[in-house]
Tab-separated table of C-alpha atoms and ligand atoms in Angstrom:
chain	number	residue	atom	x	y	z
A	394	UNK	CA	-18.715	-10.255	-9.735
A	395	UNK	CA	-15.939	-9.942	-7.188
A	396	UNK	CA	-16.748	-7.643	-4.264
A	397	UNK	CA	-13.948	-5.607	-2.722
A	398	UNK	CA	-14.556	-4.095	0.707
A	399	UNK	CA	-12.525	-0.959	0.477
A	400	UNK	CA	-12.353	2.817	0.865
A	401	UNK	CA	-10.623	5.165	-1.604
A	402	UNK	CA	-8.147	6.323	1.052
A	403	UNK	CA	-7.125	2.805	2.152
A	404	UNK	CA	-3.461	2.169	1.362
A	405	UNK	CA	-3.762	-1.616	1.530
A	406	UNK	CA	-6.920	-1.266	-0.558
A	407	UNK	CA	-4.888	0.590	-3.170
A	408	UNK	CA	-2.485	-2.353	-3.303
A	409	UNK	CA	-5.356	-4.694	-4.223
A	410	UNK	CA	-6.831	-2.238	-6.736
A	411	UNK	CA	-3.486	-2.273	-8.565
A	412	UNK	CA	-3.353	-6.094	-8.481
A	413	UNK	CA	-6.920	-6.313	-9.815
A	414	UNK	CA	-6.218	-3.771	-12.539
A	415	UNK	CA	-3.116	-5.680	-13.609
A	416	UNK	CA	-5.105	-8.939	-13.707
A	417	UNK	CA	-7.829	-7.139	-15.703
A	418	UNK	CA	-10.497	-8.130	-13.204
A	419	UNK	CA	-13.952	-6.604	-12.883
A	420	UNK	CA	-14.890	-5.799	-9.334
A	421	UNK	CA	-17.251	-3.640	-7.363
A	422	UNK	CA	-15.916	-1.639	-4.428
A	423	UNK	CA	-18.155	-1.585	-1.378
A	424	UNK	CA	-17.439	0.457	1.762
A	425	UNK	CA	-17.460	-1.638	4.944
A	426	UNK	CA	-20.922	-1.252	6.507
A	427	UNK	CA	-20.721	1.237	9.437
A	428	UNK	CA	-16.966	1.590	8.758
A	429	UNK	CA	-14.080	-0.802	9.262
A	430	UNK	CA	-13.910	-2.499	12.644
A	431	UNK	CA	-17.668	-2.022	13.162
A	432	UNK	CA	-19.760	-4.895	14.574
A	433	UNK	CA	-21.761	-4.948	11.306
A	434	UNK	CA	-18.592	-5.316	9.215
A	435	UNK	CA	-17.007	-7.823	11.639
A	436	UNK	CA	-20.032	-10.054	11.028
A	437	UNK	CA	-18.931	-10.239	7.385
A	438	UNK	CA	-15.157	-10.001	7.833
A	439	UNK	CA	-14.172	-11.063	11.370
A	440	UNK	CA	-10.876	-9.105	11.422
A	441	UNK	CA	-12.805	-5.917	10.597
A	442	UNK	CA	-10.038	-4.763	8.260
A	443	UNK	CA	-10.084	-3.491	4.708
A	444	UNK	CA	-9.364	-4.596	2.079
A	445	UNK	CA	-11.311	-7.849	1.989
A	446	UNK	CA	-12.908	-9.726	-0.880
A	447	UNK	CA	-16.076	-11.743	-1.340
A	448	UNK	CA	-15.951	-14.081	-4.311
A	449	UNK	CA	-19.266	-15.940	-4.502
A	450	UNK	CA	-19.298	-16.330	-0.730
A	451	UNK	CA	-15.552	-16.968	-0.321
A	452	UNK	CA	-14.480	-14.169	1.967
A	453	UNK	CA	-10.858	-13.268	2.528
A	454	UNK	CA	-9.122	-10.452	4.388
A	455	UNK	CA	-5.503	-9.248	4.449
A	456	UNK	CA	-4.075	-7.611	1.357
A	457	UNK	CA	-1.143	-9.996	1.057
A	458	UNK	CA	-3.345	-13.105	1.316
A	459	UNK	CA	-5.759	-11.580	-1.210
A	460	UNK	CA	-2.975	-10.649	-3.641
A	461	UNK	CA	-1.427	-14.130	-3.514
A	462	UNK	CA	-4.850	-15.766	-3.871
A	463	UNK	CA	-5.689	-13.670	-6.941
A	464	UNK	CA	-2.268	-14.426	-8.396
A	465	UNK	CA	-2.917	-18.149	-7.964
A	466	UNK	CA	-6.407	-18.222	-9.480
A	467	UNK	CA	-5.576	-15.865	-12.365
A	468	UNK	CA	-2.266	-17.098	-13.707
A	469	UNK	CA	-1.667	-14.357	-16.250
A	470	UNK	CA	0.090	-12.018	-15.944
A	471	UNK	CA	2.081	-13.664	-13.124
A	472	UNK	CA	2.862	-11.380	-10.199
A	473	UNK	CA	5.534	-13.478	-8.480
A	474	UNK	CA	8.807	-14.726	-9.978
A	475	UNK	CA	9.149	-18.450	-10.739
A	476	UNK	CA	12.621	-18.974	-9.304
A	477	UNK	CA	12.224	-19.840	-5.588
A	478	UNK	CA	14.923	-17.420	-4.405
A	479	UNK	CA	13.604	-14.533	-6.503
A	480	UNK	CA	10.071	-15.363	-5.332
A	481	UNK	CA	11.185	-15.404	-1.710
A	482	UNK	CA	12.971	-12.058	-2.132
A	483	UNK	CA	9.839	-10.445	-3.547
A	484	UNK	CA	7.790	-11.826	-0.662
A	485	UNK	CA	10.410	-10.541	1.792
A	486	UNK	CA	10.145	-7.042	0.332
A	487	UNK	CA	6.339	-7.146	0.333
A	488	UNK	CA	6.277	-8.152	3.983
A	489	UNK	CA	8.932	-5.564	4.817
A	490	UNK	CA	6.623	-3.026	3.243
A	491	UNK	CA	3.556	-4.168	5.186
A	492	UNK	CA	5.141	-4.769	8.578
A	493	UNK	CA	8.083	-2.326	8.724
A	494	UNK	CA	7.501	0.619	6.395
A	495	UNK	CA	3.740	1.129	6.150
A	496	UNK	CA	3.137	1.179	9.934
A	497	UNK	CA	5.642	4.066	10.227
A	498	UNK	CA	3.638	6.034	7.646
A	499	UNK	CA	0.380	5.176	9.385
A	500	UNK	CA	1.790	6.494	12.667
A	501	UNK	CA	1.734	10.029	11.219
A	502	UNK	CA	-2.027	9.944	10.622
A	503	UNK	CA	-2.982	11.031	14.137
A	504	UNK	CA	-0.729	14.090	13.702
A	505	UNK	CA	-2.020	15.415	10.381
A	506	UNK	CA	-4.616	17.588	12.070
A	507	UNK	CA	-2.841	20.594	13.675
A	508	UNK	CA	-5.082	20.106	16.736
A	509	UNK	CA	-3.561	16.727	17.551
A	510	UNK	CA	-0.062	17.260	16.180
A	511	UNK	CA	2.936	16.437	18.331
A	512	UNK	CA	6.101	17.797	16.720
A	513	UNK	CA	8.396	15.669	18.894
A	514	UNK	CA	6.620	12.558	17.682
A	515	UNK	CA	6.795	13.688	14.052
A	516	UNK	CA	10.553	14.261	14.344
A	517	UNK	CA	11.247	10.868	15.900
A	518	UNK	CA	8.918	9.084	13.469
A	519	UNK	CA	10.762	10.707	10.570
A	520	UNK	CA	14.047	9.242	11.866
A	521	UNK	CA	12.349	5.838	11.848
A	522	UNK	CA	11.022	6.412	8.328
A	523	UNK	CA	14.511	7.344	7.142
A	524	UNK	CA	15.847	4.146	8.717
A	525	UNK	CA	13.205	2.038	6.954
A	526	UNK	CA	13.911	3.674	3.578
A	527	UNK	CA	17.629	3.034	4.020
A	528	UNK	CA	16.896	-0.591	4.896
A	529	UNK	CA	14.661	-0.949	1.846
A	530	UNK	CA	17.467	0.477	-0.278
A	531	UNK	CA	19.693	-2.339	0.971
A	532	UNK	CA	17.139	-5.122	0.488
A	533	UNK	CA	15.808	-4.119	-2.928
A	534	UNK	CA	17.603	-3.520	-6.244
A	535	UNK	CA	14.938	-1.957	-8.484
A	536	UNK	CA	15.648	-2.399	-12.209
A	537	UNK	CA	13.409	-0.524	-12.892
A	538	UNK	CA	10.711	-2.341	-10.772
A	539	UNK	CA	11.473	-4.690	-7.904
A	540	UNK	CA	11.774	-7.645	-10.291
A	541	UNK	CA	12.892	-6.172	-13.581
A	542	UNK	CA	10.005	-5.173	-15.828
A	543	UNK	CA	7.540	-7.590	-14.250
A	544	UNK	CA	5.029	-5.936	-11.927
A	545	UNK	CA	4.934	-8.044	-8.763
A	546	UNK	CA	2.739	-8.134	-5.684
A	547	UNK	CA	5.497	-6.339	-3.776
A	548	UNK	CA	5.406	-3.362	-6.163
A	549	UNK	CA	1.681	-2.879	-5.591
A	550	UNK	CA	2.034	-1.911	-1.921
A	551	UNK	CA	4.541	0.819	-2.739
A	552	UNK	CA	2.102	2.728	-4.959
A	553	UNK	CA	0.168	4.013	-1.947
A	554	UNK	CA	3.250	4.347	0.232
A	555	UNK	CA	5.122	6.594	-2.201
A	556	UNK	CA	1.961	8.713	-2.533
A	557	UNK	CA	1.701	8.866	1.248
A	558	UNK	CA	5.349	9.853	1.648
A	559	UNK	CA	4.919	12.716	-0.845
A	560	UNK	CA	1.730	13.882	0.881
A	561	UNK	CA	3.236	13.664	4.372
A	562	UNK	CA	6.365	15.478	3.207
A	563	UNK	CA	4.120	18.389	2.190
A	564	UNK	CA	2.072	18.353	5.381
A	565	UNK	CA	4.994	18.163	7.809
A	566	UNK	CA	7.849	19.569	5.646
A	567	UNK	CA	9.715	16.351	6.385
A	568	UNK	CA	13.474	16.367	6.208
A	569	UNK	CA	13.842	13.056	4.340
A	570	UNK	CA	16.594	11.789	2.129
A	571	UNK	CA	14.986	9.228	-0.161
A	572	UNK	CA	17.810	7.093	-1.616
A	573	UNK	CA	18.303	7.779	-5.354
A	574	UNK	CA	17.541	4.167	-6.481
A	575	UNK	CA	14.196	4.385	-4.657
A	576	UNK	CA	13.414	7.725	-6.313
A	577	UNK	CA	14.056	6.119	-9.721
A	578	UNK	CA	11.935	3.146	-8.685
A	579	UNK	CA	9.003	5.400	-7.802
A	580	UNK	CA	9.239	7.153	-11.176
A	581	UNK	CA	9.149	3.821	-13.047
A	582	UNK	CA	6.395	2.399	-10.851
A	583	UNK	CA	3.894	5.221	-11.292
A	584	UNK	CA	4.344	5.122	-15.076
A	585	UNK	CA	3.400	1.447	-15.307
A	586	UNK	CA	0.103	1.130	-17.255
A	587	UNK	CA	-1.563	-0.921	-14.484
A	588	UNK	CA	-0.529	1.640	-11.868
A	589	UNK	CA	-1.114	5.037	-13.479
A	590	UNK	CA	-4.867	5.317	-13.009
A	591	UNK	CA	-4.963	3.823	-9.509
A	592	UNK	CA	-2.073	6.045	-8.457
A	593	UNK	CA	-3.886	9.170	-9.690
A	594	UNK	CA	-7.095	8.134	-7.910
A	595	UNK	CA	-5.183	7.442	-4.707
A	596	UNK	CA	-3.451	10.844	-4.789
A	597	UNK	CA	-6.867	12.448	-5.187
A	598	UNK	CA	-8.328	10.502	-2.243
A	599	UNK	CA	-5.329	11.459	-0.101
A	600	UNK	CA	-5.633	15.141	-0.992
A	601	UNK	CA	-9.288	15.240	0.100
A	602	UNK	CA	-8.457	13.326	3.268
A	603	UNK	CA	-5.657	15.765	4.168
A	604	UNK	CA	-7.795	18.803	3.296
A	605	UNK	CA	-10.509	17.525	5.665
A	606	UNK	CA	-7.987	16.943	8.444
A	607	UNK	CA	-6.435	20.395	8.025
A	608	UNK	CA	-9.883	22.019	8.187
A	609	UNK	CA	-11.046	19.972	11.192
B	1179	LIG	N1	-2.506	-6.494	7.238
B	1179	LIG	C1	-3.763	-5.938	6.786
B	1179	LIG	C2	-3.898	-4.535	7.317
B	1179	LIG	C3	-5.111	-3.824	6.773
B	1179	LIG	C4	-5.421	-2.588	7.564
B	1179	LIG	O1	-4.854	-2.323	8.645
B	1179	LIG	N2	-6.364	-1.837	7.029
B	1179	LIG	C5	-6.831	-0.688	7.733
B	1179	LIG	C6	-7.396	0.350	6.779
B	1179	LIG	S1	-6.217	0.821	5.517
B	1179	LIG	C7	-7.945	-1.151	8.633
B	1179	LIG	O2	-8.813	-1.883	8.198
B	1179	LIG	N3	-7.941	-0.743	9.896
B	1179	LIG	C8	-9.012	-1.103	10.773
B	1179	LIG	C9	-8.570	-1.762	12.015
B	1179	LIG	O3	-7.364	-1.961	12.188
B	1179	LIG	O4	-9.446	-2.090	12.814
B	1179	LIG	C10	-3.813	-5.960	5.253
B	1179	LIG	O5	-2.748	-6.040	4.643
B	1179	LIG	O6	-4.917	-5.970	4.686
């Protein structure tokens, strides 16, 4: 059986859980020994990051590489468009998510606990988040998902990010204006049958994580 090194609260892990659910794969989730980045885990996965997979000794890290690998070895249902330009656009959005949007969300993590919160940082990071959402609104044309009705690799990353945005909005009372097409996209995404259960589980993991941070 496929092993997934993962933790319930991992956003990139959530992306792979949605891919695996959509591909109807069986897998077992294993926490990285001694935590991610630990010497014990780096012996297995040199980058020390989660998610990572082990398929009969073939080990692979990086959510995007994993998602594309799974899409190539399990052809149905396909998670990338066939047309080269559509395919490239979906990859562009997925990389925009991973390299431009998600890091801005991650930057809030150190400020969730009131003990370590810096309001000036939160305000400036929110301006950056607004900028990224506006950019996404220009790049993507959800109808209702990023590529019509077909769930793609790019959609999978947004499951955790929309959950994170909602959670962070509550924690920091963020003054965000999420463009209307993106709001409609989120509504369609979380209703997708391959997303629903993973989305609910991710919200639950986030709630416990935030509750722990607020009680630190
Ligand atoms: N580009 C990587 C990023 C993964 C990532 O940063 N994962 C976090 C946890 S959600 C992690 O492992 N951090 C540990 C570290 O950076 O050492 C991916 O897409 O898998």
